[in-house]
Amino acid sequence: MEPRFWHEKWQLQQIGFHQQQVNPFLVKYWSCLGLAEQAEVFVPLCGKSHDMCYLAEQRHRVLGCELNPIAVEHFFTDNELAYQVEQIGEHAVFSADEVHIYQGDIFTLPHTLTAGIGGFYDRAALIAWPESMRQQYADALAKLIPANVSGLLITLDYPQDTLKGPPFAVSPDWVETHLAPHFDVELLECVDVLADNPRFVNKQVPWLNEAVYKLTRKA
Ligand SMILES: C[S@@+](CC[C@H](N)C(=O)[O-])C[C@H]1O[C@@H](n2cnc3c(N)ncnc32)[C@H](O)[C@@H]1O
């Protein structure tokens, strides 16, 4: 989606994608990555996700990237974290304790910034892009992830013709075909979460699969 779409969503607080709880797949599978406590974790298109608090609680340094300044400010104020802001290049960097969020476009995030990361976490980032822009995002993500670094990817899949995204449907086939050139892909779990998603139920979407993958950047 174009930046204006997301800025409007945050301005109007139409943020149905924001989860009140930490994502259960994150809690269940994060330890599979075997990351050291102090490892830095990159969270692309992070919004104001509580998942970043979970990662910080695992003693990781969190490096987020988010386009919208309201989202970033709300992350810190909602969590009662005093933050500082500095301008680095074209990104405003909001920092408190172990969380650093680069507010701006992921496509212009310098690769040097993520050169030292030990892991990454993509929930509702890949699926935020329509198919026409998804590969561009996947290529940008791959450029930001150093060789041999692993992360979790959480996707949704459903019959795309039953609902207008975002979130957009991303099938296991799409993941395998388009991400395999950059990453080793391992499907960890896939469950039907339709009953927990009234927007999809109301639109009579027949099924809604949430999947979690382990991705490891190829050398
Ligand atoms: C569907 S939301 C997911 C947010 C978060 N991952 C979560 O789980 O709540 C997608 C987020 O990506 C942000 N975004 C969209 N385009 C972006 C871009 N080019 N660079 C950085 N962030 C972007 C939006 O502002 C929005 O907050």
PDB file of C-alpha atoms and ligand atoms in Angstrom:
ATOM      1  CA  MET A   1       0.000   0.000   0.000  1.00  0.00           C
ATOM      2  CA  GLU A   2       1.076   3.579  -0.516  1.00  0.00           C
ATOM      3  CA  PRO A   3       2.255   5.544   2.561  1.00  0.00           C
ATOM      4  CA  ARG A   4      -0.865   7.762   2.489  1.00  0.00           C
ATOM      5  CA  PHE A   5      -3.073   4.704   3.125  1.00  0.00           C
ATOM      6  CA  TRP A   6      -1.233   3.869   6.355  1.00  0.00           C
ATOM      7  CA  HIS A   7      -0.963   7.461   7.529  1.00  0.00           C
ATOM      8  CA  GLU A   8      -4.765   7.745   7.219  1.00  0.00           C
ATOM      9  CA  LYS A   9      -5.285   4.500   9.117  1.00  0.00           C
ATOM     10  CA  TRP A  10      -3.160   5.722  12.020  1.00  0.00           C
ATOM     11  CA  GLN A  11      -4.704   9.208  11.932  1.00  0.00           C
ATOM     12  CA  LEU A  12      -8.218   7.704  12.139  1.00  0.00           C
ATOM     13  CA  GLN A  13      -7.047   4.958  14.540  1.00  0.00           C
ATOM     14  CA  GLN A  14      -8.435   2.293  12.203  1.00  0.00           C
ATOM     15  CA  ILE A  15      -5.858  -0.210  13.408  1.00  0.00           C
ATOM     16  CA  GLY A  16      -7.693  -3.524  13.523  1.00  0.00           C
ATOM     17  CA  PHE A  17      -4.368  -5.259  12.810  1.00  0.00           C
ATOM     18  CA  HIS A  18      -2.998  -4.186  16.212  1.00  0.00           C
ATOM     19  CA  GLN A  19      -3.217  -7.055  18.699  1.00  0.00           C
ATOM     20  CA  GLN A  20      -3.914  -6.377  22.372  1.00  0.00           C
ATOM     21  CA  GLN A  21      -1.919  -9.461  23.325  1.00  0.00           C
ATOM     22  CA  VAL A  22       1.464 -10.789  22.339  1.00  0.00           C
ATOM     23  CA  ASN A  23       1.124 -13.063  19.303  1.00  0.00           C
ATOM     24  CA  PRO A  24       0.822 -16.697  20.517  1.00  0.00           C
ATOM     25  CA  PHE A  25       3.029 -17.993  17.686  1.00  0.00           C
ATOM     26  CA  LEU A  26       5.790 -15.637  18.802  1.00  0.00           C
ATOM     27  CA  VAL A  27       5.609 -16.988  22.341  1.00  0.00           C
ATOM     28  CA  LYS A  28       5.451 -20.597  21.151  1.00  0.00           C
ATOM     29  CA  TYR A  29       8.208 -20.538  18.548  1.00  0.00           C
ATOM     30  CA  TRP A  30      10.650 -17.755  19.375  1.00  0.00           C
ATOM     31  CA  SER A  31      12.915 -20.088  21.344  1.00  0.00           C
ATOM     32  CA  CYS A  32      13.233 -22.318  18.216  1.00  0.00           C
ATOM     33  CA  LEU A  33      15.565 -19.714  16.771  1.00  0.00           C
ATOM     34  CA  GLY A  34      18.030 -20.290  19.597  1.00  0.00           C
ATOM     35  CA  LEU A  35      19.100 -16.655  19.812  1.00  0.00           C
ATOM     36  CA  ALA A  36      21.455 -15.400  22.486  1.00  0.00           C
ATOM     37  CA  GLU A  37      19.848 -13.098  25.053  1.00  0.00           C
ATOM     38  CA  GLN A  38      21.603  -9.946  23.934  1.00  0.00           C
ATOM     39  CA  ALA A  39      21.000 -10.537  20.221  1.00  0.00           C
ATOM     40  CA  GLU A  40      19.464  -7.650  18.335  1.00  0.00           C
ATOM     41  CA  VAL A  41      16.129  -8.366  16.661  1.00  0.00           C
ATOM     42  CA  PHE A  42      14.849  -6.494  13.611  1.00  0.00           C
ATOM     43  CA  VAL A  43      11.077  -5.903  13.441  1.00  0.00           C
ATOM     44  CA  PRO A  44      10.063  -4.500  10.030  1.00  0.00           C
ATOM     45  CA  LEU A  45       6.788  -2.532   9.771  1.00  0.00           C
ATOM     46  CA  CYS A  46       6.477  -2.816  13.533  1.00  0.00           C
ATOM     47  CA  GLY A  47       3.468  -0.558  14.209  1.00  0.00           C
ATOM     48  CA  LYS A  48       3.080  -0.291  17.978  1.00  0.00           C
ATOM     49  CA  SER A  49       3.080  -4.033  18.470  1.00  0.00           C
ATOM     50  CA  HIS A  50       3.270  -5.490  21.977  1.00  0.00           C
ATOM     51  CA  ASP A  51       5.402  -8.202  20.390  1.00  0.00           C
ATOM     52  CA  MET A  52       8.324  -5.781  20.678  1.00  0.00           C
ATOM     53  CA  CYS A  53       7.830  -5.706  24.468  1.00  0.00           C
ATOM     54  CA  TYR A  54       7.920  -9.494  24.518  1.00  0.00           C
ATOM     55  CA  LEU A  55      11.176  -9.495  22.555  1.00  0.00           C
ATOM     56  CA  ALA A  56      12.674  -6.884  24.896  1.00  0.00           C
ATOM     57  CA  GLU A  57      11.563  -9.023  27.856  1.00  0.00           C
ATOM     58  CA  GLN A  58      13.580 -11.894  26.339  1.00  0.00           C
ATOM     59  CA  ARG A  59      16.514  -9.496  26.808  1.00  0.00           C
ATOM     60  CA  HIS A  60      16.875  -8.692  23.126  1.00  0.00           C
ATOM     61  CA  ARG A  61      17.704  -5.278  21.756  1.00  0.00           C
ATOM     62  CA  VAL A  62      14.786  -4.421  19.460  1.00  0.00           C
ATOM     63  CA  LEU A  63      15.292  -2.530  16.214  1.00  0.00           C
ATOM     64  CA  GLY A  64      11.944  -1.582  14.682  1.00  0.00           C
ATOM     65  CA  CYS A  65      11.058   0.244  11.494  1.00  0.00           C
ATOM     66  CA  GLU A  66       7.687   1.973  11.146  1.00  0.00           C
ATOM     67  CA  LEU A  67       6.452   4.570   8.680  1.00  0.00           C
ATOM     68  CA  ASN A  68       3.979   6.421  10.847  1.00  0.00           C
ATOM     69  CA  PRO A  69       5.017   8.725  13.702  1.00  0.00           C
ATOM     70  CA  ILE A  70       1.722   8.332  15.616  1.00  0.00           C
ATOM     71  CA  ALA A  71       2.300   4.577  15.779  1.00  0.00           C
ATOM     72  CA  VAL A  72       5.793   5.047  17.130  1.00  0.00           C
ATOM     73  CA  GLU A  73       4.816   7.664  19.702  1.00  0.00           C
ATOM     74  CA  HIS A  74       1.916   5.499  20.882  1.00  0.00           C
ATOM     75  CA  PHE A  75       4.215   2.511  21.315  1.00  0.00           C
ATOM     76  CA  PHE A  76       6.256   4.437  23.863  1.00  0.00           C
ATOM     77  CA  THR A  77       3.420   6.337  25.572  1.00  0.00           C
ATOM     78  CA  ASP A  78       1.100   3.275  25.784  1.00  0.00           C
ATOM     79  CA  ASN A  79       3.942   1.396  27.486  1.00  0.00           C
ATOM     80  CA  GLU A  80       4.839   4.386  29.691  1.00  0.00           C
ATOM     81  CA  LEU A  81       8.383   4.485  28.362  1.00  0.00           C
ATOM     82  CA  ALA A  82      10.218   7.795  28.366  1.00  0.00           C
ATOM     83  CA  TYR A  83      11.827   8.109  24.938  1.00  0.00           C
ATOM     84  CA  GLN A  84      14.334  10.246  23.109  1.00  0.00           C
ATOM     85  CA  VAL A  85      14.228  11.208  19.454  1.00  0.00           C
ATOM     86  CA  GLU A  86      17.145  11.914  17.154  1.00  0.00           C
ATOM     87  CA  GLN A  87      17.337  12.319  13.405  1.00  0.00           C
ATOM     88  CA  ILE A  88      19.578   9.848  11.597  1.00  0.00           C
ATOM     89  CA  GLY A  89      19.567  10.446   7.859  1.00  0.00           C
ATOM     90  CA  GLU A  90      15.963  10.518   6.751  1.00  0.00           C
ATOM     91  CA  HIS A  91      14.685   8.487   9.720  1.00  0.00           C
ATOM     92  CA  ALA A  92      13.648   9.810  13.119  1.00  0.00           C
ATOM     93  CA  VAL A  93      14.924   7.361  15.719  1.00  0.00           C
ATOM     94  CA  PHE A  94      12.819   6.926  18.851  1.00  0.00           C
ATOM     95  CA  SER A  95      14.699   5.177  21.653  1.00  0.00           C
ATOM     96  CA  ALA A  96      13.985   3.960  25.171  1.00  0.00           C
ATOM     97  CA  ASP A  97      15.994   1.338  26.992  1.00  0.00           C
ATOM     98  CA  GLU A  98      16.415  -1.596  24.630  1.00  0.00           C
ATOM     99  CA  VAL A  99      13.895  -0.515  21.976  1.00  0.00           C
ATOM    100  CA  HIS A 100      14.918   1.645  19.017  1.00  0.00           C
ATOM    101  CA  ILE A 101      12.334   2.410  16.339  1.00  0.00           C
ATOM    102  CA  TYR A 102      13.377   3.986  13.055  1.00  0.00           C
ATOM    103  CA  GLN A 103      10.399   6.026  11.932  1.00  0.00           C
ATOM    104  CA  GLY A 104      10.357   6.235   8.172  1.00  0.00           C
ATOM    105  CA  ASP A 105      10.336   4.132   5.035  1.00  0.00           C
ATOM    106  CA  ILE A 106      11.767   0.614   5.194  1.00  0.00           C
ATOM    107  CA  PHE A 107      12.887   0.952   1.589  1.00  0.00           C
ATOM    108  CA  THR A 108      15.404   3.633   2.557  1.00  0.00           C
ATOM    109  CA  LEU A 109      16.670   2.008   5.759  1.00  0.00           C
ATOM    110  CA  PRO A 110      20.484   1.705   5.433  1.00  0.00           C
ATOM    111  CA  HIS A 111      21.676  -1.917   5.307  1.00  0.00           C
ATOM    112  CA  THR A 112      24.553  -1.053   7.622  1.00  0.00           C
ATOM    113  CA  LEU A 113      21.989  -0.599  10.383  1.00  0.00           C
ATOM    114  CA  THR A 114      20.904  -4.234  10.371  1.00  0.00           C
ATOM    115  CA  ALA A 115      24.344  -5.696   9.695  1.00  0.00           C
ATOM    116  CA  GLY A 116      24.672  -6.817  13.341  1.00  0.00           C
ATOM    117  CA  ILE A 117      21.204  -8.274  13.937  1.00  0.00           C
ATOM    118  CA  GLY A 118      20.880 -11.799  15.309  1.00  0.00           C
ATOM    119  CA  GLY A 119      17.227 -12.374  14.343  1.00  0.00           C
ATOM    120  CA  PHE A 120      14.110 -10.854  12.850  1.00  0.00           C
ATOM    121  CA  TYR A 121      10.349 -10.991  13.281  1.00  0.00           C
ATOM    122  CA  ASP A 122       7.750 -10.264  10.571  1.00  0.00           C
ATOM    123  CA  ARG A 123       4.141 -10.295  11.716  1.00  0.00           C
ATOM    124  CA  ALA A 124       1.598  -8.523   9.486  1.00  0.00           C
ATOM    125  CA  ALA A 125       4.399  -6.934   7.451  1.00  0.00           C
ATOM    126  CA  LEU A 126       4.690  -9.199   4.386  1.00  0.00           C
ATOM    127  CA  ILE A 127       0.891  -9.560   4.348  1.00  0.00           C
ATOM    128  CA  ALA A 128       0.451  -5.774   4.461  1.00  0.00           C
ATOM    129  CA  TRP A 129       1.545  -5.555   0.803  1.00  0.00           C
ATOM    130  CA  PRO A 130      -0.691  -6.272  -2.187  1.00  0.00           C
ATOM    131  CA  GLU A 131       0.748  -8.935  -4.462  1.00  0.00           C
ATOM    132  CA  SER A 132       2.017  -6.294  -6.901  1.00  0.00           C
ATOM    133  CA  MET A 133       4.331  -4.829  -4.209  1.00  0.00           C
ATOM    134  CA  ARG A 134       5.035  -7.924  -2.158  1.00  0.00           C
ATOM    135  CA  GLN A 135       8.115  -9.094  -4.033  1.00  0.00           C
ATOM    136  CA  GLN A 136       9.651  -5.624  -3.750  1.00  0.00           C
ATOM    137  CA  TYR A 137       9.204  -5.792   0.027  1.00  0.00           C
ATOM    138  CA  ALA A 138      10.560  -9.360   0.190  1.00  0.00           C
ATOM    139  CA  ASP A 139      13.670  -8.298  -1.761  1.00  0.00           C
ATOM    140  CA  ALA A 140      14.164  -5.278   0.528  1.00  0.00           C
ATOM    141  CA  LEU A 141      13.809  -7.488   3.604  1.00  0.00           C
ATOM    142  CA  ALA A 142      16.319  -9.973   2.204  1.00  0.00           C
ATOM    143  CA  LYS A 143      18.835  -7.166   1.639  1.00  0.00           C
ATOM    144  CA  LEU A 144      18.461  -6.096   5.274  1.00  0.00           C
ATOM    145  CA  ILE A 145      18.977  -9.598   6.722  1.00  0.00           C
ATOM    146  CA  PRO A 146      22.582 -10.813   6.910  1.00  0.00           C
ATOM    147  CA  ALA A 147      23.531 -14.359   5.851  1.00  0.00           C
ATOM    148  CA  ASN A 148      22.600 -17.190   8.249  1.00  0.00           C
ATOM    149  CA  VAL A 149      20.310 -14.989  10.366  1.00  0.00           C
ATOM    150  CA  SER A 150      16.932 -16.574  11.206  1.00  0.00           C
ATOM    151  CA  GLY A 151      13.556 -15.104  11.995  1.00  0.00           C
ATOM    152  CA  LEU A 152       9.873 -15.849  12.273  1.00  0.00           C
ATOM    153  CA  LEU A 153       7.372 -14.925   9.566  1.00  0.00           C
ATOM    154  CA  ILE A 154       3.654 -14.952  10.412  1.00  0.00           C
ATOM    155  CA  THR A 155       1.186 -14.875   7.522  1.00  0.00           C
ATOM    156  CA  LEU A 156      -2.539 -15.123   6.845  1.00  0.00           C
ATOM    157  CA  ASP A 157      -4.077 -16.995   3.936  1.00  0.00           C
ATOM    158  CA  TYR A 158      -7.704 -17.010   2.767  1.00  0.00           C
ATOM    159  CA  PRO A 159      -9.556 -16.888  -0.555  1.00  0.00           C
ATOM    160  CA  GLN A 160      -8.478 -13.399  -1.689  1.00  0.00           C
ATOM    161  CA  ASP A 161     -11.625 -12.827  -3.749  1.00  0.00           C
ATOM    162  CA  THR A 162     -13.790 -12.907  -0.597  1.00  0.00           C
ATOM    163  CA  LEU A 163     -12.224  -9.868   1.090  1.00  0.00           C
ATOM    164  CA  LYS A 164     -10.279  -6.782   0.062  1.00  0.00           C
ATOM    165  CA  GLY A 165      -6.944  -6.532   1.900  1.00  0.00           C
ATOM    166  CA  PRO A 166      -4.949  -5.601   3.798  1.00  0.00           C
ATOM    167  CA  PRO A 167      -4.223  -8.057   5.205  1.00  0.00           C
ATOM    168  CA  PHE A 168      -3.531  -9.780   1.905  1.00  0.00           C
ATOM    169  CA  ALA A 169      -3.611 -13.547   1.511  1.00  0.00           C
ATOM    170  CA  VAL A 170      -0.163 -15.120   1.301  1.00  0.00           C
ATOM    171  CA  SER A 171      -0.185 -18.841   0.572  1.00  0.00           C
ATOM    172  CA  PRO A 172       2.471 -21.409   1.507  1.00  0.00           C
ATOM    173  CA  ASP A 173       3.121 -21.728  -2.247  1.00  0.00           C
ATOM    174  CA  TRP A 174       3.825 -18.001  -2.525  1.00  0.00           C
ATOM    175  CA  VAL A 175       6.201 -18.143   0.420  1.00  0.00           C
ATOM    176  CA  GLU A 176       8.018 -21.160  -0.973  1.00  0.00           C
ATOM    177  CA  THR A 177       8.293 -19.802  -4.511  1.00  0.00           C
ATOM    178  CA  HIS A 178       9.186 -16.194  -3.768  1.00  0.00           C
ATOM    179  CA  LEU A 179      11.165 -16.401  -0.549  1.00  0.00           C
ATOM    180  CA  ALA A 180      13.155 -19.579  -1.234  1.00  0.00           C
ATOM    181  CA  PRO A 181      15.670 -17.749  -3.461  1.00  0.00           C
ATOM    182  CA  HIS A 182      16.671 -15.691  -0.396  1.00  0.00           C
ATOM    183  CA  PHE A 183      15.774 -17.866   2.588  1.00  0.00           C
ATOM    184  CA  ASP A 184      15.586 -21.455   3.759  1.00  0.00           C
ATOM    185  CA  VAL A 185      11.892 -21.809   4.546  1.00  0.00           C
ATOM    186  CA  GLU A 186      10.428 -24.091   7.217  1.00  0.00           C
ATOM    187  CA  LEU A 187       6.697 -24.139   7.953  1.00  0.00           C
ATOM    188  CA  LEU A 188       6.370 -24.533  11.731  1.00  0.00           C
ATOM    189  CA  GLU A 189       2.568 -24.498  12.143  1.00  0.00           C
ATOM    190  CA  CYS A 190      -0.609 -23.496  10.354  1.00  0.00           C
ATOM    191  CA  VAL A 191      -4.022 -23.167  12.042  1.00  0.00           C
ATOM    192  CA  ASP A 192      -7.487 -21.954  11.027  1.00  0.00           C
ATOM    193  CA  VAL A 193      -8.152 -18.781  13.040  1.00  0.00           C
ATOM    194  CA  LEU A 194     -11.424 -17.785  11.343  1.00  0.00           C
ATOM    195  CA  ALA A 195     -13.494 -18.028  14.524  1.00  0.00           C
ATOM    196  CA  ASP A 196     -11.259 -15.430  16.218  1.00  0.00           C
ATOM    197  CA  ASN A 197     -11.635 -12.862  13.405  1.00  0.00           C
ATOM    198  CA  PRO A 198     -15.137 -11.321  13.216  1.00  0.00           C
ATOM    199  CA  ARG A 199     -14.251  -9.119  10.214  1.00  0.00           C
ATOM    200  CA  PHE A 200     -13.609 -12.262   8.151  1.00  0.00           C
ATOM    201  CA  VAL A 201     -16.626 -14.103   9.583  1.00  0.00           C
ATOM    202  CA  ASN A 202     -18.908 -11.134   8.756  1.00  0.00           C
ATOM    203  CA  LYS A 203     -17.633 -11.117   5.155  1.00  0.00           C
ATOM    204  CA  GLN A 204     -18.369 -14.853   4.968  1.00  0.00           C
ATOM    205  CA  VAL A 205     -14.770 -15.754   4.282  1.00  0.00           C
ATOM    206  CA  PRO A 206     -14.870 -19.580   4.397  1.00  0.00           C
ATOM    207  CA  TRP A 207     -11.451 -20.170   5.993  1.00  0.00           C
ATOM    208  CA  LEU A 208      -8.545 -18.185   7.374  1.00  0.00           C
ATOM    209  CA  ASN A 209      -5.192 -19.832   8.004  1.00  0.00           C
ATOM    210  CA  GLU A 210      -2.506 -18.272  10.143  1.00  0.00           C
ATOM    211  CA  ALA A 211       0.926 -19.773   9.495  1.00  0.00           C
ATOM    212  CA  VAL A 212       4.293 -19.350  11.143  1.00  0.00           C
ATOM    213  CA  TYR A 213       7.509 -20.010   9.262  1.00  0.00           C
ATOM    214  CA  LYS A 214      11.121 -20.087  10.288  1.00  0.00           C
ATOM    215  CA  LEU A 215      13.182 -18.264   7.675  1.00  0.00           C
ATOM    216  CA  THR A 216      16.979 -18.413   7.538  1.00  0.00           C
ATOM    217  CA  ARG A 217      18.821 -16.068   5.200  1.00  0.00           C
ATOM    218  CA  LYS A 218      20.869 -18.017   2.698  1.00  0.00           C
ATOM    219  CA  ALA A 219      24.584 -17.257   2.502  1.00  0.00           C
TER     220      ALA A 219
HETATM  221  C1  LIG B   1      -0.556  -4.274   9.127  1.00  0.00           C
HETATM  222  S1  LIG B   1       0.408  -3.156  10.053  1.00  0.00           S
HETATM  223  C2  LIG B   1       1.323  -4.292  11.079  1.00  0.00           C
HETATM  224  C3  LIG B   1       1.993  -3.633  12.251  1.00  0.00           C
HETATM  225  C4  LIG B   1       2.703  -4.605  13.207  1.00  0.00           C
HETATM  226  N1  LIG B   1       3.634  -5.472  12.547  1.00  0.00           N
HETATM  227  C5  LIG B   1       1.707  -5.407  14.007  1.00  0.00           C
HETATM  228  O1  LIG B   1       1.820  -6.641  14.040  1.00  0.00           O
HETATM  229  O2  LIG B   1       0.824  -4.811  14.634  1.00  0.00           O
HETATM  230  C6  LIG B   1       1.598  -2.611   8.855  1.00  0.00           C
HETATM  231  C7  LIG B   1       2.436  -1.445   9.328  1.00  0.00           C
HETATM  232  O3  LIG B   1       3.416  -1.141   8.351  1.00  0.00           O
HETATM  233  C8  LIG B   1       3.622   0.246   8.322  1.00  0.00           C
HETATM  234  N2  LIG B   1       4.226   0.555   7.013  1.00  0.00           N
HETATM  235  C9  LIG B   1       3.607   0.569   5.820  1.00  0.00           C
HETATM  236  N3  LIG B   1       4.454   0.858   4.826  1.00  0.00           N
HETATM  237  C10 LIG B   1       5.684   1.034   5.399  1.00  0.00           C
HETATM  238  C11 LIG B   1       6.978   1.365   4.898  1.00  0.00           C
HETATM  239  N4  LIG B   1       7.183   1.594   3.589  1.00  0.00           N
HETATM  240  N5  LIG B   1       8.002   1.454   5.765  1.00  0.00           N
HETATM  241  C12 LIG B   1       7.802   1.229   7.098  1.00  0.00           C
HETATM  242  N6  LIG B   1       6.594   0.918   7.634  1.00  0.00           N
HETATM  243  C13 LIG B   1       5.538   0.821   6.799  1.00  0.00           C
HETATM  244  C14 LIG B   1       2.229   0.825   8.535  1.00  0.00           C
HETATM  245  O4  LIG B   1       2.229   2.159   8.984  1.00  0.00           O
HETATM  246  C15 LIG B   1       1.645  -0.155   9.542  1.00  0.00           C
HETATM  247  O5  LIG B   1       1.830   0.293  10.863  1.00  0.00           O
END
